[in-house]
Coordinates of C-alpha atoms in Angstrom, one line a residue:
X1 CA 0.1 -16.7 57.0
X2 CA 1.1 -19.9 55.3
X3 CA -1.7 -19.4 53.1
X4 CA -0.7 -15.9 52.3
X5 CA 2.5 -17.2 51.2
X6 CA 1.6 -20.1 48.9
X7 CA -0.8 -17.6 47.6
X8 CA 2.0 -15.0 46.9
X9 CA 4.6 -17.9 45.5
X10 CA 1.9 -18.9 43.4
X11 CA 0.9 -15.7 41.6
X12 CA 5.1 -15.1 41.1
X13 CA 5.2 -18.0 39.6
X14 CA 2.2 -17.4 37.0
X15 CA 3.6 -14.2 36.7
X16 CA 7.0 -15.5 35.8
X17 CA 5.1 -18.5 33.7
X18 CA 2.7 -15.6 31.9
X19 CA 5.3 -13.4 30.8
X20 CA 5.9 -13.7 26.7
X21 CA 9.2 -14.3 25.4
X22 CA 11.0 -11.3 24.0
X23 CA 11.0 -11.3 20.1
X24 CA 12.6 -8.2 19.0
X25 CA 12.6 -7.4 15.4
X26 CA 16.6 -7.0 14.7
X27 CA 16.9 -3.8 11.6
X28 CA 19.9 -2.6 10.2
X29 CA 19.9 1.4 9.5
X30 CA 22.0 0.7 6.6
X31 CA 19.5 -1.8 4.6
X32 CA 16.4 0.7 5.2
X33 CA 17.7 2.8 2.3
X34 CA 17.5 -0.5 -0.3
X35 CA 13.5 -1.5 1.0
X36 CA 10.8 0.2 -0.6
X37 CA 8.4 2.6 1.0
X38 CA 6.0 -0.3 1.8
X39 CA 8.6 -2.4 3.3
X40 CA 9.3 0.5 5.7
X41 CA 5.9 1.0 6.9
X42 CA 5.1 -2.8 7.7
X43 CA 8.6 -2.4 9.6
X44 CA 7.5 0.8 11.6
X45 CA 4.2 -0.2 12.4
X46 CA 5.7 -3.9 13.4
X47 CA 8.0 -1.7 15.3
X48 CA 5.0 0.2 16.9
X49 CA 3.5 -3.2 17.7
X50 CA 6.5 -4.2 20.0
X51 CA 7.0 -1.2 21.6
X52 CA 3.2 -1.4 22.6
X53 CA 4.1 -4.7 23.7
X54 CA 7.2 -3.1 25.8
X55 CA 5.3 -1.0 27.5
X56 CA 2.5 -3.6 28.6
X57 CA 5.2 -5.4 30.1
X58 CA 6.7 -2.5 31.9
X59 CA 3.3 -1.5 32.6
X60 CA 2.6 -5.2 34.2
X61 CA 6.0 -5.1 36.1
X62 CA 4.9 -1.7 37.4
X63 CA 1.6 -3.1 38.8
X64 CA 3.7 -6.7 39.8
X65 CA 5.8 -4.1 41.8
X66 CA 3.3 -2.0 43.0
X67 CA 1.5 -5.0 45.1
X68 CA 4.6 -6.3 46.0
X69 CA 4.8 -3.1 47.7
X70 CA 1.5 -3.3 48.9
X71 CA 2.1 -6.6 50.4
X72 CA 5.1 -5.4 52.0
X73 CA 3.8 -3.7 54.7
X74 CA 1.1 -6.5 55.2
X75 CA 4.1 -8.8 55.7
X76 CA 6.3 -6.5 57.9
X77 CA 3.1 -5.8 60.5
X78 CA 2.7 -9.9 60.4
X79 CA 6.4 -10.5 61.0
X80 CA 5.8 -7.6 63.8
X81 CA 3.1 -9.6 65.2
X82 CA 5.6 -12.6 65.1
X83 CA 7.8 -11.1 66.6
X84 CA 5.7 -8.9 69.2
X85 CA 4.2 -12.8 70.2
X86 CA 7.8 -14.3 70.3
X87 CA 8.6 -11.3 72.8
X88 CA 5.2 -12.2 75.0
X89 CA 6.2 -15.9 75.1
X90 CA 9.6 -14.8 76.1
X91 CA 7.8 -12.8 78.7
X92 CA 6.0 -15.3 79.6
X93 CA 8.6 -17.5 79.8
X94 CA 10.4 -15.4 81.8
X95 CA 7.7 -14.9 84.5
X96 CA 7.1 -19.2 84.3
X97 CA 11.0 -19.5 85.4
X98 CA 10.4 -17.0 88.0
X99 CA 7.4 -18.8 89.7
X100 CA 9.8 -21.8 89.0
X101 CA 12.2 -20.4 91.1
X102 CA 9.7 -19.1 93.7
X103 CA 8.4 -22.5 93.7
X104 CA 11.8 -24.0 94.1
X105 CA 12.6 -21.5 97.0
X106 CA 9.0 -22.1 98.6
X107 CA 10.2 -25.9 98.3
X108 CA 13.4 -25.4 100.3
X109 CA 11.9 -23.1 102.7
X110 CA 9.7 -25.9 103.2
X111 CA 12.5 -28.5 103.6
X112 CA 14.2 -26.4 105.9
X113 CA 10.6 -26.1 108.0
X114 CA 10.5 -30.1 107.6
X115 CA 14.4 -30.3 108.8
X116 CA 13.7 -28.3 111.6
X117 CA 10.7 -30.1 112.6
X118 CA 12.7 -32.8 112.1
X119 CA 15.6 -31.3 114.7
X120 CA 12.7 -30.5 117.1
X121 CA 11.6 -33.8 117.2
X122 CA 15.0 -35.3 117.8
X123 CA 15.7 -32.8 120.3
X124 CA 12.1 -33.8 122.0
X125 CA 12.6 -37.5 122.3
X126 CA 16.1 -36.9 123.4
X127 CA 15.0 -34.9 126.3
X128 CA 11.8 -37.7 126.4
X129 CA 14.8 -40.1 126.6
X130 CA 16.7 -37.8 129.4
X131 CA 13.2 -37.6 131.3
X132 CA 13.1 -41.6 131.0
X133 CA 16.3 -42.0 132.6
X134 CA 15.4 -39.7 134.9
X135 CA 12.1 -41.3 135.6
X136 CA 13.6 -45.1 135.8
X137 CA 16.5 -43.4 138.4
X138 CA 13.9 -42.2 140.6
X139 CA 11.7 -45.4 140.4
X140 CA 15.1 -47.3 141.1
X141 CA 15.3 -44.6 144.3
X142 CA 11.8 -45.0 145.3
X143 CA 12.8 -49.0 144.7
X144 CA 15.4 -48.7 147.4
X145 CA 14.0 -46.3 149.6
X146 CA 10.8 -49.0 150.2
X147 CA 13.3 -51.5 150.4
X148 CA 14.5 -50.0 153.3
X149 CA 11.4 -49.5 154.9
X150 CA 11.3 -45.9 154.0
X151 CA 7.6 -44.4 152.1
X152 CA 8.6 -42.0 149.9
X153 CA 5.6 -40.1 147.7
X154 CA 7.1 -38.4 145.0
X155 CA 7.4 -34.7 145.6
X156 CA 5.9 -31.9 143.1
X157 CA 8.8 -32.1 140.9
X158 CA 8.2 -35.8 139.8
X159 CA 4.7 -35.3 139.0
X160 CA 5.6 -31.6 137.0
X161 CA 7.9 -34.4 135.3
X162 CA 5.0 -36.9 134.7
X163 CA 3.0 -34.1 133.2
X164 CA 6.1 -32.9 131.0
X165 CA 6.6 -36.2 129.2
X166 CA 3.0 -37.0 128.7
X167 CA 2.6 -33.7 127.3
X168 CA 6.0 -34.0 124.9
X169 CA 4.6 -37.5 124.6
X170 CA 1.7 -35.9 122.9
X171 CA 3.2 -33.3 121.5
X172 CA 5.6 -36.5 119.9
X173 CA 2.4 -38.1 118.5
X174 CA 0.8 -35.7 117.2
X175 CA 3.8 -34.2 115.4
X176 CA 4.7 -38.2 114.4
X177 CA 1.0 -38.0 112.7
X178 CA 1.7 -34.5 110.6
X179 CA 5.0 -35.5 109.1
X180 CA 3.9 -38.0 106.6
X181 CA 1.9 -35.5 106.0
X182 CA 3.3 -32.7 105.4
X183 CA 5.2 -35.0 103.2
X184 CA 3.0 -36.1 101.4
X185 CA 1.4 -32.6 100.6
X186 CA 5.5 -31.4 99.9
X187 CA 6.1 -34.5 97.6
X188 CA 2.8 -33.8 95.8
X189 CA 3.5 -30.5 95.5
X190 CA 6.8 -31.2 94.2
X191 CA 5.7 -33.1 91.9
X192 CA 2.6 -31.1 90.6
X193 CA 5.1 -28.4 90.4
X194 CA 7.8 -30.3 88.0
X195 CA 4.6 -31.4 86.0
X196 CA 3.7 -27.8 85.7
X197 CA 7.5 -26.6 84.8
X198 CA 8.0 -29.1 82.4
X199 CA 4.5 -28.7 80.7
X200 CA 5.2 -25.1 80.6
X201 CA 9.1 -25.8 79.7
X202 CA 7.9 -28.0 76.6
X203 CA 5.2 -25.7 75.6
X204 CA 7.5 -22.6 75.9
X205 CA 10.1 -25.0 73.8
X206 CA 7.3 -25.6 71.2
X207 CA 6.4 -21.8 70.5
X208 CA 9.8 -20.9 70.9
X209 CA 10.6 -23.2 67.9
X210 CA 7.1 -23.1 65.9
X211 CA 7.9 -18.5 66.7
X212 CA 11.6 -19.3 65.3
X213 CA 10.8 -21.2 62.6
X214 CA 7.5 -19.2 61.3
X215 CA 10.5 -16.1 61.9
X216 CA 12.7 -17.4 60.1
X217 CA 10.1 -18.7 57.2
X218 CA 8.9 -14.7 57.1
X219 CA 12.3 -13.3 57.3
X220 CA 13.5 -15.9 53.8
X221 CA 10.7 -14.8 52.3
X222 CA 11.0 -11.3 53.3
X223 CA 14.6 -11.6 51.6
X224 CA 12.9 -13.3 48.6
X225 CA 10.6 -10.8 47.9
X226 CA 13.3 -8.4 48.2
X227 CA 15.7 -9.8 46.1
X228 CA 12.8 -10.5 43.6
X229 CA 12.0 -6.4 44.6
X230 CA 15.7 -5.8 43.3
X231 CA 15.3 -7.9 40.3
X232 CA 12.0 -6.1 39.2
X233 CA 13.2 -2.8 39.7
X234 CA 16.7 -3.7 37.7
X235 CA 14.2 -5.3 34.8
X236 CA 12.4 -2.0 35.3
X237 CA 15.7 -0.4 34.7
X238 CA 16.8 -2.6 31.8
X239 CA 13.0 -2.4 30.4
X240 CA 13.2 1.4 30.6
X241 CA 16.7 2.0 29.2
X242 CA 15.1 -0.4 26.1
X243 CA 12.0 1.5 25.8
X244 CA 14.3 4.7 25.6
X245 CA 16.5 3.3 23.1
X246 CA 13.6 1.6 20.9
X247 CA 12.2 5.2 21.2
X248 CA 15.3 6.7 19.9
X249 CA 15.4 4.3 17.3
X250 CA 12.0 4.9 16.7
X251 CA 12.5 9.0 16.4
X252 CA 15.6 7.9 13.7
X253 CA 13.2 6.0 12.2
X254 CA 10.5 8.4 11.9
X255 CA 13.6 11.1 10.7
X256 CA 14.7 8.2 8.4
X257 CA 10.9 8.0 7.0
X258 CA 10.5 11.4 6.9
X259 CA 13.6 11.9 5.0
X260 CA 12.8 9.4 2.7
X261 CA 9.2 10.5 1.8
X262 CA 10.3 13.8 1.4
X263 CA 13.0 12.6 -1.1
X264 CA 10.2 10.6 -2.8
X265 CA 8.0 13.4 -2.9
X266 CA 11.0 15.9 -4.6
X267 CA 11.2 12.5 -6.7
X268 CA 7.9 12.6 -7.8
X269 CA 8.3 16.4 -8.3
X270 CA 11.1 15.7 -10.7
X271 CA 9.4 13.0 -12.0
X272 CA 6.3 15.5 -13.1
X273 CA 9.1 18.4 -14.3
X274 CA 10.8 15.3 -16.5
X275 CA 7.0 14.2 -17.5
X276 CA 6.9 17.6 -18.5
X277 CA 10.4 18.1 -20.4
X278 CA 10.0 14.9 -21.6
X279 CA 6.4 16.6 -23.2
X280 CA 7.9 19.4 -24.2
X281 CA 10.8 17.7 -26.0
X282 CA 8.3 15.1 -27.7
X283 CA 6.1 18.6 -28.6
X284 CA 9.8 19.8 -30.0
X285 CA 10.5 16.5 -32.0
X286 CA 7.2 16.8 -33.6
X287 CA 8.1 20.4 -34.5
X288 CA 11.1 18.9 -35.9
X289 CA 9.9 16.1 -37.5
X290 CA 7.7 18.5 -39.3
X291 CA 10.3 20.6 -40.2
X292 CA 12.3 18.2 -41.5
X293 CA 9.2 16.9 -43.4
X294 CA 8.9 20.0 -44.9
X295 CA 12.5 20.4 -45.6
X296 CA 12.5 17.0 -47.5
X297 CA 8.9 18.1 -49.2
X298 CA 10.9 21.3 -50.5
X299 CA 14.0 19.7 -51.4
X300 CA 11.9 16.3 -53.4
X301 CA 10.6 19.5 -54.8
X302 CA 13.3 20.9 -56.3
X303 CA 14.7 17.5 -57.1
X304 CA 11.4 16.7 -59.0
X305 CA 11.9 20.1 -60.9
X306 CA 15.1 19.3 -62.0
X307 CA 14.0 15.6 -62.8
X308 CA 11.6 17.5 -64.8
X309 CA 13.7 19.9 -66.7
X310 CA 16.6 16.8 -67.4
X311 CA 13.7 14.7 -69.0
X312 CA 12.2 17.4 -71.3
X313 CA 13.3 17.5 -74.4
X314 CA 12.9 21.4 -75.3
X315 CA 15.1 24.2 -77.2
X316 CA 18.5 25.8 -75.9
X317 CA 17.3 28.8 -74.9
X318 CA 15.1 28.7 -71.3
X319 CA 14.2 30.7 -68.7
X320 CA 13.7 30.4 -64.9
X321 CA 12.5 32.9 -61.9
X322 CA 12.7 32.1 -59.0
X323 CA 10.4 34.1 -57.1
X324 CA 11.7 34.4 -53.2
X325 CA 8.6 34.7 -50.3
X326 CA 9.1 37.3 -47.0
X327 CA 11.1 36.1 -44.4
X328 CA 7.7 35.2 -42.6
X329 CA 6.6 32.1 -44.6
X330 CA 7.8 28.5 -43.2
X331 CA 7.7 27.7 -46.5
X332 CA 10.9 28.4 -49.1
X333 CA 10.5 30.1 -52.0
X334 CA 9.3 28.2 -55.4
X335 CA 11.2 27.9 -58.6
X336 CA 9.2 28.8 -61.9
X337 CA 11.1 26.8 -64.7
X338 CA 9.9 27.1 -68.6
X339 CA 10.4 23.9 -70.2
X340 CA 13.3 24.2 -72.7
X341 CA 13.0 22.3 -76.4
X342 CA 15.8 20.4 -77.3
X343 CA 18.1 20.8 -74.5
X344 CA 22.2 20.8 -75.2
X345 CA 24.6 18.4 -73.7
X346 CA 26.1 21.2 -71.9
X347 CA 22.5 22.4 -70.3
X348 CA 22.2 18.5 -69.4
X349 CA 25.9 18.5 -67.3
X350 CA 25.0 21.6 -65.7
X351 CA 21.4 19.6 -64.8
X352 CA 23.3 16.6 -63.4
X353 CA 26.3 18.9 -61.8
X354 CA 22.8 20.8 -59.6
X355 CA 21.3 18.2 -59.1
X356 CA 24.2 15.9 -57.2
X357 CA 25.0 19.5 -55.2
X358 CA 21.6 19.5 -54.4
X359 CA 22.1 15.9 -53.1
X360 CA 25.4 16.5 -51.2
X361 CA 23.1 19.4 -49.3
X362 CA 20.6 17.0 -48.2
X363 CA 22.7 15.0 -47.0
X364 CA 24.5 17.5 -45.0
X365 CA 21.3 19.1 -44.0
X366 CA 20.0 15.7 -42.8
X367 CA 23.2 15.1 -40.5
X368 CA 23.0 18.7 -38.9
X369 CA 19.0 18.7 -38.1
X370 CA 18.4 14.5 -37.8
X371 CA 20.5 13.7 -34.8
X372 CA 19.7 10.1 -33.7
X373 CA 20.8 10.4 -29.5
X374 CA 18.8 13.0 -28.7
X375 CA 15.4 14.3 -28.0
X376 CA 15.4 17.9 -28.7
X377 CA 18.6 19.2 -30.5
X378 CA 19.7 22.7 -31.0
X379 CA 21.5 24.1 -34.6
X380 CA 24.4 26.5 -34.6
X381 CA 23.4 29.5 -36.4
X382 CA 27.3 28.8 -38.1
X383 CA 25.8 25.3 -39.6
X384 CA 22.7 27.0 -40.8
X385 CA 25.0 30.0 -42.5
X386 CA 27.2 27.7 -44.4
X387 CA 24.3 25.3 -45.6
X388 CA 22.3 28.3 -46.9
X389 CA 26.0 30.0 -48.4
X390 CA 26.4 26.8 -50.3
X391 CA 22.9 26.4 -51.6
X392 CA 22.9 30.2 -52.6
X393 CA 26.4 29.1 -54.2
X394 CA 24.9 26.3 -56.1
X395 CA 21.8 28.7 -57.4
X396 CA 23.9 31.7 -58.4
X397 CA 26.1 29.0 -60.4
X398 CA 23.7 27.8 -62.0
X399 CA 22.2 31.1 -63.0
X400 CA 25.7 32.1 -64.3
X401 CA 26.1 28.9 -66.4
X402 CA 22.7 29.2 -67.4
X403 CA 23.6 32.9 -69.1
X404 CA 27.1 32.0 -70.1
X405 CA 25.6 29.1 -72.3
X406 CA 26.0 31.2 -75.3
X407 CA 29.3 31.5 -74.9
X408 CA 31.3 28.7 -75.8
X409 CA 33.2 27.0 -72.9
X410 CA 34.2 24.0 -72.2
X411 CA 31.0 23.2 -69.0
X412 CA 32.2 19.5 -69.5
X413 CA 35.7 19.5 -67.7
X414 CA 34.2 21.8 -65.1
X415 CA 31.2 19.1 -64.6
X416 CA 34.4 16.2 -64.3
X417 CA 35.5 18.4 -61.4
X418 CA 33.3 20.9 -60.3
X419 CA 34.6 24.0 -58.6
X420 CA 32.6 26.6 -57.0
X421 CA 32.9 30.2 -57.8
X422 CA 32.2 33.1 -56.4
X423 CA 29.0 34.7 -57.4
X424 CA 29.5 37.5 -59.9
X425 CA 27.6 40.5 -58.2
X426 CA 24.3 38.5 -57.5
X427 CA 22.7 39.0 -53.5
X428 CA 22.1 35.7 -52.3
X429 CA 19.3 34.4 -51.5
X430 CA 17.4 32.7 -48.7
X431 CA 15.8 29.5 -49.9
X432 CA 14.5 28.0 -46.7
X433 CA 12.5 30.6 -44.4
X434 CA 13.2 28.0 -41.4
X435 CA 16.8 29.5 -41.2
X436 CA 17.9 32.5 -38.6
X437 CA 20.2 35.3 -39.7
X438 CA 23.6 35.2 -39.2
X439 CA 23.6 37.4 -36.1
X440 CA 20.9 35.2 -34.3
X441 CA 22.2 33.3 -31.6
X442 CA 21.7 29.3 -31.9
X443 CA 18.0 27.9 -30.9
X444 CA 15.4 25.3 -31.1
X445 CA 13.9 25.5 -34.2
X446 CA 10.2 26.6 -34.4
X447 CA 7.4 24.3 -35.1
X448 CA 6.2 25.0 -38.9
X449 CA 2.5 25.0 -39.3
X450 CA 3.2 21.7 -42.3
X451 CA 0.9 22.7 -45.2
X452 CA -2.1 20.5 -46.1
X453 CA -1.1 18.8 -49.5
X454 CA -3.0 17.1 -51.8
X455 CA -1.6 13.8 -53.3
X456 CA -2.5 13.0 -56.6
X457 CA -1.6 9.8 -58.4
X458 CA 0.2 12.3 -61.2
X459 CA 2.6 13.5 -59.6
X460 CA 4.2 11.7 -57.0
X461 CA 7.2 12.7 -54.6
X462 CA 10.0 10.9 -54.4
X463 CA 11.2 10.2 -50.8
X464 CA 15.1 10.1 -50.2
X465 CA 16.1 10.5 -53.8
X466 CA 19.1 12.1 -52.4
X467 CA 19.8 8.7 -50.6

């Protein structure tokens, strides 16, 4: 049993010497949303990692437990067999104490036998003594009587006397020879007897006090085991209300995750849809950048032409069509000017006067369709209108100055400050096809198929002459 014990005290104390230290990874819910996706996985699965380890340690405090339970009825049927052998010795005792007393009884019986011997004796050699004195008066009798002269034989009675005291005399003698020993065998059993109770008294003390302590060794380790019983099942309590709320932390966690890969993925969905815009609105700058390409190419166009026609030296009278294309072609519509010979001053103002209108209308046109903040940009059909009503304005003048140079007025101080009429009867014309009609609502502006051009070193466009 003692053993059993050590054994036991020794596998709590590896027990208690083998279990880890709790390291418990501390996480705020608040910082999860500031880590990155890959931060959060290492922290679940680290997460998974203790709560594995958790539940190895509740699992080895459930098997700890468990044959501590299975040792408990081992240790109850041992204290039971203490305890049923501390009842036998009791017994035992009991019955030793008993014969003790019987013993004790049997001894005074027999000191009572010896004491009565004893009186019988006395009593004998008194009535020897009395049949002495009677003998010695009848010699002293029989004395006289021969004295006198008188022969006396002693009668029947003296010699039934004779007979008595030799017989008690006998009976004296041999009762003399059995006293010592009968006290001897009474002493010797008296003493064998004391030497038995106290043998049996010491040994009954001894298991009395091996049973009591060994009882009371099994009953503190009883209460050890059950207070260590108490503890395991309150750090099975404690270990289990853990588990539960590391698994609830764990399910937030997992909600958290969830929540957060589902935002990524509509991220990444936005991402793509922005990828796409962002495609799209690069696909519409290009279409804008060619449209404005071709809205400079047209505009360096007529610039050129008017370069042209400022330069040439040719006669008063010239002539210009201007030939307009459907509404279909991205392209506007081309200006067919006859050199003039020997053109007038006043020709030459109304030259200069187009040609810095002209430049006032790029400009404008470059600040409506060349925004510098955006991406894609959308023109009000009302901008369009008004650029297009001033550039009609500016061609119908300068078809009415051109036929009202034969008459003589003064083109000069209208070129020093230059005001725009109304155009005398003439339908205005559309000069760039890129433009909507007035009743359109606003849009993106299409994507011109640019025409291919061929650069020769003749003729060479000026780029931002307006500028």
């Amino acid at each position: 049993m003692k053993n059993w014990i050590k054994r036991k005290t020794q596998n709590i104390t590896s027990e208690e010497t083998a279990t880890p230290s709790k390291n418990f990874t501390a996480m705020n819910s608040n910082s999860l949303y500031s880590h990155p996706v890959n931060e959060l996985v290492s922290i679940i699965f680290r997460f998974d990692t203790e709560v594995k380890n958790l539940v190895k340690e509740l699992n080895l405090a459930k098997d700890t437990l468990s044959s501590y339970k299975d040792d408990l009825p081992k240790a109850q049927e041992q204290s039971l067999l203490y305890k049923q052998h501390n009842e036998a010795l009791q017994i035992e005792c009991n019955r030793l104490a008993k014969d003790l007393n019987e013993t004790t009884t049997t001894l005074c019986s027999k000191n009572g036998q010896i004491d009565l011997l004893k009186n019988q004796l006395f009593s004998k050699d008194e009535l020897i003594q009395s049949y002495k004195a009677k003998i010695q008066d009848l010699e002293k009798q029989v004395l006289e009587l021969q004295m006198t002269g008188i022969n006396f034989q002693p009668g029947d009675e003296v010699s039934q006397l004779k007979m008595k005291l030799e017989s008690l005399q006998k009976t004296n003698l041999d009762l003399q020879k059995q006293i010592p020993v009968f006290k001897y065998e009474m002493e010797s059993i008296r003493t064998k007897m004391q030497d038995e109770l106290f043998i049996t008294q010491e040994r009954a003390k001894d298991e009395l006090e091996r049973a009591k302590e060994s009882h009371d060794s099994q009953i503190l380790i009883l209460k050890a085991k059950i207070c260590e019983l108490e503890t395991f099942k309150q750090s099975y309590e404690t270990l289990k209300q853990e588990l539960e709320t590391l698994q609830t932390q764990k399910n937030s966690q997992d909600e958290k995750l969830n929540n957060t890969l589902s935002e990524l993925h509509q991220k990444t969905i936005k991402i793509s849809t922005l990828e796409s815009e962002i495609q799209n609105l690069n696909n519409t700058l290009i279409e804008t950048n060619n449209k404005n390409d071709l809205t400079n190419t047209e505009i360096l166009k007529l610039s050129q032409k008017l370069e042209v026609i400022n330069t040439q030296k040719s006669s008063q009278n010239f002539t210009s069509e201007i030939k307009i294309k459907p509404l279909s072609n991205p392209l506007p519509k081309e200006i067919d000017i006859k050199p003039l010979s020997n053109p007038l001053p006043k020709e030459i103002d109304i030259l200069t006067y187009t040609k810095n209108e002209l430049d006032n209308l790029y400009k404008s046109l470059m600040k409506i369709i060349n925004p510098s903040n955006s991406l894609a940009y959308l023109i009000k059909i009302e901008d369009f209108t008004t650029f297009e009503k001033n550039m009609n304005n500016i061609v119908m003048q300068v078809h009415e100055q051109l036929d009202e140079i034969s008459e003589e007025k003064s083109w000069a101080a209208k070129a020093r400050s230059p005001q725009i009429g109304k155009s005398k009867g003439r339908t205005p014309v559309k000069l760039f096809s890129c433009m909507a009609d007035q009743d359109d609502a606003p849009r993106l502006i299409p994507k011109p198929l640019r025409p291919v051009q061929q650069v020769d070193s003749c003729t060479v466009l000026r780029r931002g002459s307006a500028n």
